[in-house]
């Protein structure tokens, strides 16, 4: 059947900010990131909407025109660096290829820029790292290589899809610090896709909470964490283990994310919501303002 993985999602990522996209697995976060680059895998397709980048509608471009933007002005860090890097080419060869694909430079200049990028992402001995193959590096080093690869052609928008998922806690912190430093030093815009609210609180300027392909809450990170409105956002925060909670059962949102084949005439979160009303089953709630730049899709606020 037909699955609407992302439906009616509207975001605006500003220059020089980190925008968080958060939600459970299966909510449409990664598909949103892939759609921005027009990389939705078949049989998936973009059937409606607009994707505007620096005033240009990306959906109106031909594939060769899009290829010139993809990697050069917009780039993506994928979830699993070990699966995303080519195992038969050295790290240096892969970065050089990206640079020469998008910039008219000689091999010598491309090699020099490769070493500069490896140094910029905090890898020791860039000349040695450039000669290694991906499997010879640790997970944290592979992720740094992925970031260098994404920024090799000076992209202004970086889509980071769960960039710390497979890494231990100390390496996660290093990668997030690196992204923040790159944002500040390069004026980079970053769409950070994650299921981790702790990561969002630590790094993001603004955030949108996604549920079954819909934005249920959106606004400045500080405002949302100070006063979460949507029951789903509240449930995500309550599910985080806290120091000193030894012996207490963990809180969980009842039920699970529904299949994409499920059709909801009303609010998609209604079957799992403790505050559900009859109106929630009749039609999808509108996204309404509950504060300065703070919006929520919940009838508890739109009916006030």
PDB file of C-alpha atoms in Angstrom:
ATOM      1  CA  UNK A   1       0.000   0.000   0.000  1.00  0.00           C
ATOM      2  CA  UNK A   2       0.892   3.670  -0.036  1.00  0.00           C
ATOM      3  CA  UNK A   3       2.933   4.973   2.894  1.00  0.00           C
ATOM      4  CA  UNK A   4       3.199   8.710   3.517  1.00  0.00           C
ATOM      5  CA  UNK A   5       6.496   8.685   5.380  1.00  0.00           C
ATOM      6  CA  UNK A   6       6.590  12.493   5.632  1.00  0.00           C
ATOM      7  CA  UNK A   7       3.392  14.509   5.342  1.00  0.00           C
ATOM      8  CA  UNK A   8       3.060  18.270   5.690  1.00  0.00           C
ATOM      9  CA  UNK A   9       6.437  18.836   7.362  1.00  0.00           C
ATOM     10  CA  UNK A  10       7.382  22.521   7.182  1.00  0.00           C
ATOM     11  CA  UNK A  11      10.779  23.687   8.448  1.00  0.00           C
ATOM     12  CA  UNK A  12      12.982  26.719   8.016  1.00  0.00           C
ATOM     13  CA  UNK A  13      16.683  26.318   8.765  1.00  0.00           C
ATOM     14  CA  UNK A  14      18.465  29.622   9.206  1.00  0.00           C
ATOM     15  CA  UNK A  15      22.046  30.412   8.294  1.00  0.00           C
ATOM     16  CA  UNK A  16      24.512  29.537  11.042  1.00  0.00           C
ATOM     17  CA  UNK A  17      22.141  27.544  13.283  1.00  0.00           C
ATOM     18  CA  UNK A  18      21.799  23.937  14.370  1.00  0.00           C
ATOM     19  CA  UNK A  19      18.208  22.783  13.866  1.00  0.00           C
ATOM     20  CA  UNK A  20      17.206  19.544  15.603  1.00  0.00           C
ATOM     21  CA  UNK A  21      14.764  17.034  14.144  1.00  0.00           C
ATOM     22  CA  UNK A  22      13.770  14.563  16.852  1.00  0.00           C
ATOM     23  CA  UNK A  23      11.454  11.583  17.220  1.00  0.00           C
ATOM     24  CA  UNK A  24      11.298   7.800  17.606  1.00  0.00           C
ATOM     25  CA  UNK A  25      12.534   5.380  14.972  1.00  0.00           C
ATOM     26  CA  UNK A  26      10.053   5.263  12.089  1.00  0.00           C
ATOM     27  CA  UNK A  27       8.792   8.835  12.461  1.00  0.00           C
ATOM     28  CA  UNK A  28      10.240  10.065   9.136  1.00  0.00           C
ATOM     29  CA  UNK A  29      13.381  11.882  10.295  1.00  0.00           C
ATOM     30  CA  UNK A  30      15.851  10.244   7.903  1.00  0.00           C
ATOM     31  CA  UNK A  31      13.414  10.385   4.983  1.00  0.00           C
ATOM     32  CA  UNK A  32      13.088  14.144   5.567  1.00  0.00           C
ATOM     33  CA  UNK A  33      16.873  14.523   5.342  1.00  0.00           C
ATOM     34  CA  UNK A  34      17.081  12.378   2.210  1.00  0.00           C
ATOM     35  CA  UNK A  35      14.223  14.330   0.620  1.00  0.00           C
ATOM     36  CA  UNK A  36      16.137  17.607   1.039  1.00  0.00           C
ATOM     37  CA  UNK A  37      18.907  16.126  -1.137  1.00  0.00           C
ATOM     38  CA  UNK A  38      16.422  14.394  -3.472  1.00  0.00           C
ATOM     39  CA  UNK A  39      17.877  11.032  -2.485  1.00  0.00           C
ATOM     40  CA  UNK A  40      14.680   9.241  -1.420  1.00  0.00           C
ATOM     41  CA  UNK A  41      15.318   5.614  -2.479  1.00  0.00           C
ATOM     42  CA  UNK A  42      12.855   4.043  -4.948  1.00  0.00           C
ATOM     43  CA  UNK A  43      10.025   3.158  -4.940  1.00  0.00           C
ATOM     44  CA  UNK A  44       9.746   6.219  -2.677  1.00  0.00           C
ATOM     45  CA  UNK A  45       9.182   9.583  -4.326  1.00  0.00           C
ATOM     46  CA  UNK A  46       8.415  13.202  -3.518  1.00  0.00           C
ATOM     47  CA  UNK A  47       4.848  13.756  -4.698  1.00  0.00           C
ATOM     48  CA  UNK A  48       4.175  17.321  -3.520  1.00  0.00           C
ATOM     49  CA  UNK A  49       5.618  20.330  -1.736  1.00  0.00           C
ATOM     50  CA  UNK A  50       8.605  22.637  -2.150  1.00  0.00           C
ATOM     51  CA  UNK A  51      12.238  22.422  -1.035  1.00  0.00           C
ATOM     52  CA  UNK A  52      13.758  25.897  -1.212  1.00  0.00           C
ATOM     53  CA  UNK A  53      17.496  26.394  -0.763  1.00  0.00           C
ATOM     54  CA  UNK A  54      18.829  29.962  -0.932  1.00  0.00           C
ATOM     55  CA  UNK A  55      15.677  30.972  -2.814  1.00  0.00           C
ATOM     56  CA  UNK A  56      15.941  28.146  -5.374  1.00  0.00           C
ATOM     57  CA  UNK A  57      13.274  25.414  -5.607  1.00  0.00           C
ATOM     58  CA  UNK A  58      15.262  22.167  -5.699  1.00  0.00           C
ATOM     59  CA  UNK A  59      12.314  20.162  -7.023  1.00  0.00           C
ATOM     60  CA  UNK A  60      12.365  22.201 -10.235  1.00  0.00           C
ATOM     61  CA  UNK A  61      15.987  21.272 -11.056  1.00  0.00           C
ATOM     62  CA  UNK A  62      17.145  18.542 -13.413  1.00  0.00           C
ATOM     63  CA  UNK A  63      19.237  15.707 -11.954  1.00  0.00           C
ATOM     64  CA  UNK A  64      22.539  17.116 -13.363  1.00  0.00           C
ATOM     65  CA  UNK A  65      21.694  20.515 -11.815  1.00  0.00           C
ATOM     66  CA  UNK A  66      20.848  18.858  -8.510  1.00  0.00           C
ATOM     67  CA  UNK A  67      24.080  16.860  -8.614  1.00  0.00           C
ATOM     68  CA  UNK A  68      26.017  20.125  -8.805  1.00  0.00           C
ATOM     69  CA  UNK A  69      24.372  21.278  -5.549  1.00  0.00           C
ATOM     70  CA  UNK A  70      24.488  17.923  -3.765  1.00  0.00           C
ATOM     71  CA  UNK A  71      27.877  17.632  -2.104  1.00  0.00           C
ATOM     72  CA  UNK A  72      28.980  21.131  -3.067  1.00  0.00           C
ATOM     73  CA  UNK A  73      26.406  23.297  -1.274  1.00  0.00           C
ATOM     74  CA  UNK A  74      24.414  20.682   0.656  1.00  0.00           C
ATOM     75  CA  UNK A  75      25.955  17.572   2.179  1.00  0.00           C
ATOM     76  CA  UNK A  76      24.949  14.709   4.430  1.00  0.00           C
ATOM     77  CA  UNK A  77      26.570  12.672   7.199  1.00  0.00           C
ATOM     78  CA  UNK A  78      24.932   9.250   7.210  1.00  0.00           C
ATOM     79  CA  UNK A  79      24.160   7.102  10.263  1.00  0.00           C
ATOM     80  CA  UNK A  80      26.751   4.368   9.714  1.00  0.00           C
ATOM     81  CA  UNK A  81      30.148   5.651   8.533  1.00  0.00           C
ATOM     82  CA  UNK A  82      31.493   2.106   8.099  1.00  0.00           C
ATOM     83  CA  UNK A  83      28.750   1.379   5.549  1.00  0.00           C
ATOM     84  CA  UNK A  84      28.931   4.818   3.886  1.00  0.00           C
ATOM     85  CA  UNK A  85      32.673   4.981   3.191  1.00  0.00           C
ATOM     86  CA  UNK A  86      33.997   3.017   0.211  1.00  0.00           C
ATOM     87  CA  UNK A  87      36.077   0.105   1.572  1.00  0.00           C
ATOM     88  CA  UNK A  88      38.346  -0.217  -1.484  1.00  0.00           C
ATOM     89  CA  UNK A  89      39.613   3.382  -1.608  1.00  0.00           C
ATOM     90  CA  UNK A  90      41.764   5.146   0.949  1.00  0.00           C
ATOM     91  CA  UNK A  91      40.274   7.952   3.002  1.00  0.00           C
ATOM     92  CA  UNK A  92      42.368  10.519   1.119  1.00  0.00           C
ATOM     93  CA  UNK A  93      41.283   9.247  -2.305  1.00  0.00           C
ATOM     94  CA  UNK A  94      37.615   9.547  -1.374  1.00  0.00           C
ATOM     95  CA  UNK A  95      37.905  13.131  -0.136  1.00  0.00           C
ATOM     96  CA  UNK A  96      40.049  14.145  -3.145  1.00  0.00           C
ATOM     97  CA  UNK A  97      37.393  12.727  -5.470  1.00  0.00           C
ATOM     98  CA  UNK A  98      34.682  14.891  -3.888  1.00  0.00           C
ATOM     99  CA  UNK A  99      36.856  18.017  -4.130  1.00  0.00           C
ATOM    100  CA  UNK A 100      37.747  17.446  -7.800  1.00  0.00           C
ATOM    101  CA  UNK A 101      34.126  16.580  -8.632  1.00  0.00           C
ATOM    102  CA  UNK A 102      32.925  20.035  -7.531  1.00  0.00           C
ATOM    103  CA  UNK A 103      35.977  22.279  -7.926  1.00  0.00           C
ATOM    104  CA  UNK A 104      38.282  22.828 -10.934  1.00  0.00           C
ATOM    105  CA  UNK A 105      41.548  22.128  -9.090  1.00  0.00           C
ATOM    106  CA  UNK A 106      44.600  19.994  -9.774  1.00  0.00           C
ATOM    107  CA  UNK A 107      45.219  16.706  -8.019  1.00  0.00           C
ATOM    108  CA  UNK A 108      48.012  18.340  -5.983  1.00  0.00           C
ATOM    109  CA  UNK A 109      45.714  21.087  -4.665  1.00  0.00           C
ATOM    110  CA  UNK A 110      42.957  18.555  -3.977  1.00  0.00           C
ATOM    111  CA  UNK A 111      45.412  16.478  -1.948  1.00  0.00           C
ATOM    112  CA  UNK A 112      46.486  19.529   0.057  1.00  0.00           C
ATOM    113  CA  UNK A 113      42.862  20.474   0.780  1.00  0.00           C
ATOM    114  CA  UNK A 114      42.199  16.884   1.832  1.00  0.00           C
ATOM    115  CA  UNK A 115      44.911  17.129   4.480  1.00  0.00           C
ATOM    116  CA  UNK A 116      43.505  20.492   5.613  1.00  0.00           C
ATOM    117  CA  UNK A 117      40.020  18.970   5.998  1.00  0.00           C
ATOM    118  CA  UNK A 118      41.332  15.998   7.990  1.00  0.00           C
ATOM    119  CA  UNK A 119      43.161  18.415  10.269  1.00  0.00           C
ATOM    120  CA  UNK A 120      40.064  20.627  10.590  1.00  0.00           C
ATOM    121  CA  UNK A 121      38.001  17.723  11.952  1.00  0.00           C
ATOM    122  CA  UNK A 122      40.626  16.966  14.589  1.00  0.00           C
ATOM    123  CA  UNK A 123      42.282  13.839  13.174  1.00  0.00           C
ATOM    124  CA  UNK A 124      45.931  13.338  14.202  1.00  0.00           C
ATOM    125  CA  UNK A 125      48.636  13.011  11.521  1.00  0.00           C
ATOM    126  CA  UNK A 126      46.403  13.816   8.494  1.00  0.00           C
ATOM    127  CA  UNK A 127      48.981  12.546   5.965  1.00  0.00           C
ATOM    128  CA  UNK A 128      48.942   9.116   7.629  1.00  0.00           C
ATOM    129  CA  UNK A 129      45.145   9.052   7.961  1.00  0.00           C
ATOM    130  CA  UNK A 130      44.788   9.934   4.262  1.00  0.00           C
ATOM    131  CA  UNK A 131      46.670   6.741   3.336  1.00  0.00           C
ATOM    132  CA  UNK A 132      44.504   4.455   5.472  1.00  0.00           C
ATOM    133  CA  UNK A 133      41.419   2.477   4.471  1.00  0.00           C
ATOM    134  CA  UNK A 134      38.149   2.966   6.402  1.00  0.00           C
ATOM    135  CA  UNK A 135      38.332  -0.414   8.166  1.00  0.00           C
ATOM    136  CA  UNK A 136      41.663   0.593   9.705  1.00  0.00           C
ATOM    137  CA  UNK A 137      40.026   3.436  11.661  1.00  0.00           C
ATOM    138  CA  UNK A 138      37.926   3.442  14.819  1.00  0.00           C
ATOM    139  CA  UNK A 139      34.234   4.375  14.687  1.00  0.00           C
ATOM    140  CA  UNK A 140      34.917   7.891  15.978  1.00  0.00           C
ATOM    141  CA  UNK A 141      37.665   8.450  13.404  1.00  0.00           C
ATOM    142  CA  UNK A 142      35.425   7.127  10.618  1.00  0.00           C
ATOM    143  CA  UNK A 143      32.749   9.619  11.649  1.00  0.00           C
ATOM    144  CA  UNK A 144      35.274  12.471  11.564  1.00  0.00           C
ATOM    145  CA  UNK A 145      36.269  11.355   8.065  1.00  0.00           C
ATOM    146  CA  UNK A 146      32.575  11.435   7.077  1.00  0.00           C
ATOM    147  CA  UNK A 147      32.335  15.019   8.338  1.00  0.00           C
ATOM    148  CA  UNK A 148      35.499  15.965   6.403  1.00  0.00           C
ATOM    149  CA  UNK A 149      34.010  14.311   3.311  1.00  0.00           C
ATOM    150  CA  UNK A 150      30.746  16.225   3.701  1.00  0.00           C
ATOM    151  CA  UNK A 151      32.520  19.579   4.107  1.00  0.00           C
ATOM    152  CA  UNK A 152      35.243  19.016   1.505  1.00  0.00           C
ATOM    153  CA  UNK A 153      33.540  21.304  -1.012  1.00  0.00           C
ATOM    154  CA  UNK A 154      32.559  24.010   1.496  1.00  0.00           C
ATOM    155  CA  UNK A 155      28.889  23.054   1.781  1.00  0.00           C
ATOM    156  CA  UNK A 156      26.790  25.625   3.637  1.00  0.00           C
ATOM    157  CA  UNK A 157      24.107  23.157   4.813  1.00  0.00           C
ATOM    158  CA  UNK A 158      25.062  19.930   6.555  1.00  0.00           C
ATOM    159  CA  UNK A 159      22.456  17.234   7.212  1.00  0.00           C
ATOM    160  CA  UNK A 160      23.702  15.064  10.074  1.00  0.00           C
ATOM    161  CA  UNK A 161      21.628  11.870  10.329  1.00  0.00           C
ATOM    162  CA  UNK A 162      22.164  10.339  13.777  1.00  0.00           C
ATOM    163  CA  UNK A 163      25.904  11.152  13.623  1.00  0.00           C
ATOM    164  CA  UNK A 164      26.629   9.718  17.086  1.00  0.00           C
ATOM    165  CA  UNK A 165      24.425   6.599  17.132  1.00  0.00           C
ATOM    166  CA  UNK A 166      27.155   3.933  16.929  1.00  0.00           C
ATOM    167  CA  UNK A 167      29.693   5.749  19.117  1.00  0.00           C
ATOM    168  CA  UNK A 168      30.457   5.521  22.824  1.00  0.00           C
ATOM    169  CA  UNK A 169      29.548   8.445  25.075  1.00  0.00           C
ATOM    170  CA  UNK A 170      32.933  10.190  25.150  1.00  0.00           C
ATOM    171  CA  UNK A 171      33.298  10.028  21.349  1.00  0.00           C
ATOM    172  CA  UNK A 172      29.694  11.261  20.972  1.00  0.00           C
ATOM    173  CA  UNK A 173      30.570  14.360  22.988  1.00  0.00           C
ATOM    174  CA  UNK A 174      33.661  14.991  20.821  1.00  0.00           C
ATOM    175  CA  UNK A 175      31.662  14.734  17.572  1.00  0.00           C
ATOM    176  CA  UNK A 176      28.935  17.081  18.853  1.00  0.00           C
ATOM    177  CA  UNK A 177      31.558  19.575  20.035  1.00  0.00           C
ATOM    178  CA  UNK A 178      33.201  19.386  16.605  1.00  0.00           C
ATOM    179  CA  UNK A 179      29.889  20.114  14.828  1.00  0.00           C
ATOM    180  CA  UNK A 180      29.290  23.113  17.096  1.00  0.00           C
ATOM    181  CA  UNK A 181      32.797  24.437  16.426  1.00  0.00           C
ATOM    182  CA  UNK A 182      32.350  24.017  12.664  1.00  0.00           C
ATOM    183  CA  UNK A 183      29.045  25.893  12.856  1.00  0.00           C
ATOM    184  CA  UNK A 184      30.727  28.802  14.602  1.00  0.00           C
ATOM    185  CA  UNK A 185      33.928  28.894  12.527  1.00  0.00           C
ATOM    186  CA  UNK A 186      32.304  28.369   9.106  1.00  0.00           C
ATOM    187  CA  UNK A 187      28.843  29.875   9.621  1.00  0.00           C
ATOM    188  CA  UNK A 188      27.519  26.415   8.821  1.00  0.00           C
ATOM    189  CA  UNK A 189      23.821  25.507   8.968  1.00  0.00           C
ATOM    190  CA  UNK A 190      23.195  22.024  10.368  1.00  0.00           C
ATOM    191  CA  UNK A 191      20.079  19.861  10.378  1.00  0.00           C
ATOM    192  CA  UNK A 192      20.753  17.433  13.229  1.00  0.00           C
ATOM    193  CA  UNK A 193      18.559  14.333  13.029  1.00  0.00           C
ATOM    194  CA  UNK A 194      18.415  12.407  16.306  1.00  0.00           C
ATOM    195  CA  UNK A 195      16.223  10.485  18.724  1.00  0.00           C
ATOM    196  CA  UNK A 196      18.235  11.767  21.687  1.00  0.00           C
ATOM    197  CA  UNK A 197      16.693  14.757  23.483  1.00  0.00           C
ATOM    198  CA  UNK A 198      19.892  15.182  25.500  1.00  0.00           C
ATOM    199  CA  UNK A 199      21.818  15.795  22.273  1.00  0.00           C
ATOM    200  CA  UNK A 200      19.176  18.310  21.184  1.00  0.00           C
ATOM    201  CA  UNK A 201      19.313  20.203  24.486  1.00  0.00           C
ATOM    202  CA  UNK A 202      23.104  20.384  24.326  1.00  0.00           C
ATOM    203  CA  UNK A 203      23.610  21.470  20.707  1.00  0.00           C
ATOM    204  CA  UNK A 204      20.486  22.753  18.918  1.00  0.00           C
ATOM    205  CA  UNK A 205      19.215  26.321  18.586  1.00  0.00           C
ATOM    206  CA  UNK A 206      15.736  25.261  17.475  1.00  0.00           C
ATOM    207  CA  UNK A 207      13.967  21.911  17.277  1.00  0.00           C
ATOM    208  CA  UNK A 208      11.027  20.193  15.610  1.00  0.00           C
ATOM    209  CA  UNK A 209       9.484  17.037  17.073  1.00  0.00           C
ATOM    210  CA  UNK A 210       8.297  14.561  14.445  1.00  0.00           C
ATOM    211  CA  UNK A 211       5.670  11.849  14.883  1.00  0.00           C
ATOM    212  CA  UNK A 212       4.562   9.556  12.027  1.00  0.00           C
ATOM    213  CA  UNK A 213       5.696  12.084   9.440  1.00  0.00           C
ATOM    214  CA  UNK A 214       4.024  15.088  11.116  1.00  0.00           C
ATOM    215  CA  UNK A 215       5.527  17.973  13.086  1.00  0.00           C
ATOM    216  CA  UNK A 216       3.794  17.917  16.472  1.00  0.00           C
ATOM    217  CA  UNK A 217       5.875  20.647  18.146  1.00  0.00           C
ATOM    218  CA  UNK A 218       8.394  23.208  16.899  1.00  0.00           C
ATOM    219  CA  UNK A 219      10.254  26.116  18.421  1.00  0.00           C
ATOM    220  CA  UNK A 220      13.399  27.402  20.135  1.00  0.00           C
ATOM    221  CA  UNK A 221      15.093  24.602  22.067  1.00  0.00           C
ATOM    222  CA  UNK A 222      15.144  26.563  25.313  1.00  0.00           C
ATOM    223  CA  UNK A 223      11.407  27.307  25.140  1.00  0.00           C
ATOM    224  CA  UNK A 224      10.433  23.724  24.332  1.00  0.00           C
ATOM    225  CA  UNK A 225      12.507  22.228  27.142  1.00  0.00           C
ATOM    226  CA  UNK A 226      11.248  24.869  29.563  1.00  0.00           C
ATOM    227  CA  UNK A 227       7.590  24.248  28.745  1.00  0.00           C
ATOM    228  CA  UNK A 228       6.858  21.245  26.542  1.00  0.00           C
ATOM    229  CA  UNK A 229       3.280  21.304  25.308  1.00  0.00           C
ATOM    230  CA  UNK A 230       2.602  18.218  23.197  1.00  0.00           C
ATOM    231  CA  UNK A 231       1.945  14.950  25.082  1.00  0.00           C
ATOM    232  CA  UNK A 232       4.393  13.146  22.768  1.00  0.00           C
ATOM    233  CA  UNK A 233       7.218  15.589  23.542  1.00  0.00           C
ATOM    234  CA  UNK A 234       6.425  15.305  27.249  1.00  0.00           C
ATOM    235  CA  UNK A 235       6.523  11.507  26.961  1.00  0.00           C
ATOM    236  CA  UNK A 236       9.902  11.549  25.217  1.00  0.00           C
ATOM    237  CA  UNK A 237      11.399  13.666  27.997  1.00  0.00           C
ATOM    238  CA  UNK A 238       9.839  11.575  30.761  1.00  0.00           C
ATOM    239  CA  UNK A 239      11.336   8.410  29.240  1.00  0.00           C
ATOM    240  CA  UNK A 240      14.922   9.623  29.768  1.00  0.00           C
ATOM    241  CA  UNK A 241      16.605   7.868  32.740  1.00  0.00           C
ATOM    242  CA  UNK A 242      17.674  10.297  35.454  1.00  0.00           C
ATOM    243  CA  UNK A 243      20.400  10.155  38.102  1.00  0.00           C
ATOM    244  CA  UNK A 244      19.028   9.124  41.478  1.00  0.00           C
ATOM    245  CA  UNK A 245      16.115   7.138  40.014  1.00  0.00           C
ATOM    246  CA  UNK A 246      17.550   3.775  41.081  1.00  0.00           C
ATOM    247  CA  UNK A 247      14.803   1.271  41.829  1.00  0.00           C
ATOM    248  CA  UNK A 248      12.074   3.252  40.096  1.00  0.00           C
ATOM    249  CA  UNK A 249      10.547   1.843  36.912  1.00  0.00           C
ATOM    250  CA  UNK A 250      11.388   3.743  33.724  1.00  0.00           C
ATOM    251  CA  UNK A 251       8.518   5.706  32.219  1.00  0.00           C
ATOM    252  CA  UNK A 252       7.499   4.769  28.708  1.00  0.00           C
ATOM    253  CA  UNK A 253       4.974   6.000  26.179  1.00  0.00           C
ATOM    254  CA  UNK A 254       2.278   3.340  25.901  1.00  0.00           C
ATOM    255  CA  UNK A 255       1.954   1.509  22.591  1.00  0.00           C
ATOM    256  CA  UNK A 256       4.356   1.883  19.682  1.00  0.00           C
ATOM    257  CA  UNK A 257       4.816   3.934  16.518  1.00  0.00           C
ATOM    258  CA  UNK A 258       2.135   2.709  14.095  1.00  0.00           C
ATOM    259  CA  UNK A 259       2.882   1.226  10.689  1.00  0.00           C
ATOM    260  CA  UNK A 260       3.063   3.716   7.858  1.00  0.00           C
ATOM    261  CA  UNK A 261       0.127   1.860   6.277  1.00  0.00           C
ATOM    262  CA  UNK A 262      -2.143   2.889   9.155  1.00  0.00           C
ATOM    263  CA  UNK A 263      -4.517   5.730   8.263  1.00  0.00           C
ATOM    264  CA  UNK A 264      -5.570   8.205  10.960  1.00  0.00           C
ATOM    265  CA  UNK A 265      -8.446  10.591  10.206  1.00  0.00           C
ATOM    266  CA  UNK A 266      -7.527  12.560  13.322  1.00  0.00           C
ATOM    267  CA  UNK A 267      -4.379  13.147  15.355  1.00  0.00           C
ATOM    268  CA  UNK A 268      -1.858  10.347  14.671  1.00  0.00           C
ATOM    269  CA  UNK A 269      -0.804  10.308  18.340  1.00  0.00           C
ATOM    270  CA  UNK A 270      -4.397   9.873  19.593  1.00  0.00           C
ATOM    271  CA  UNK A 271      -4.190   6.047  20.131  1.00  0.00           C
ATOM    272  CA  UNK A 272      -1.228   6.532  22.521  1.00  0.00           C
ATOM    273  CA  UNK A 273      -2.307   9.795  24.159  1.00  0.00           C
ATOM    274  CA  UNK A 274      -3.501   9.955  27.770  1.00  0.00           C
ATOM    275  CA  UNK A 275      -5.317  13.252  27.055  1.00  0.00           C
ATOM    276  CA  UNK A 276      -7.194  12.172  23.907  1.00  0.00           C
ATOM    277  CA  UNK A 277     -10.635  13.729  23.333  1.00  0.00           C
ATOM    278  CA  UNK A 278     -13.374  12.942  20.846  1.00  0.00           C
ATOM    279  CA  UNK A 279     -12.285  15.809  18.598  1.00  0.00           C
ATOM    280  CA  UNK A 280      -8.825  14.207  18.332  1.00  0.00           C
ATOM    281  CA  UNK A 281     -10.375  11.345  16.313  1.00  0.00           C
ATOM    282  CA  UNK A 282     -12.181  13.609  13.858  1.00  0.00           C
ATOM    283  CA  UNK A 283      -9.419  15.540  12.097  1.00  0.00           C
ATOM    284  CA  UNK A 284      -5.724  16.418  12.367  1.00  0.00           C
ATOM    285  CA  UNK A 285      -5.034  19.277  14.785  1.00  0.00           C
ATOM    286  CA  UNK A 286      -3.571  22.485  13.310  1.00  0.00           C
ATOM    287  CA  UNK A 287      -0.130  23.779  14.291  1.00  0.00           C
ATOM    288  CA  UNK A 288      -0.907  26.752  16.538  1.00  0.00           C
ATOM    289  CA  UNK A 289       1.300  29.285  18.287  1.00  0.00           C
ATOM    290  CA  UNK A 290       1.672  28.918  22.057  1.00  0.00           C
ATOM    291  CA  UNK A 291       4.592  31.338  22.484  1.00  0.00           C
ATOM    292  CA  UNK A 292       7.104  33.338  20.515  1.00  0.00           C
ATOM    293  CA  UNK A 293       8.052  31.000  17.599  1.00  0.00           C
ATOM    294  CA  UNK A 294       6.705  28.061  19.653  1.00  0.00           C
ATOM    295  CA  UNK A 295       4.069  25.960  17.859  1.00  0.00           C
ATOM    296  CA  UNK A 296       2.206  22.795  18.792  1.00  0.00           C
ATOM    297  CA  UNK A 297      -0.282  20.531  16.975  1.00  0.00           C
ATOM    298  CA  UNK A 298      -2.687  19.610  19.768  1.00  0.00           C
ATOM    299  CA  UNK A 299      -6.397  20.316  20.279  1.00  0.00           C
ATOM    300  CA  UNK A 300      -5.785  21.083  23.960  1.00  0.00           C
ATOM    301  CA  UNK A 301      -4.318  24.415  22.775  1.00  0.00           C
ATOM    302  CA  UNK A 302      -6.160  25.095  19.502  1.00  0.00           C
ATOM    303  CA  UNK A 303      -9.574  24.837  21.200  1.00  0.00           C
ATOM    304  CA  UNK A 304      -8.734  27.361  23.934  1.00  0.00           C
TER     305      UNK A 304
END
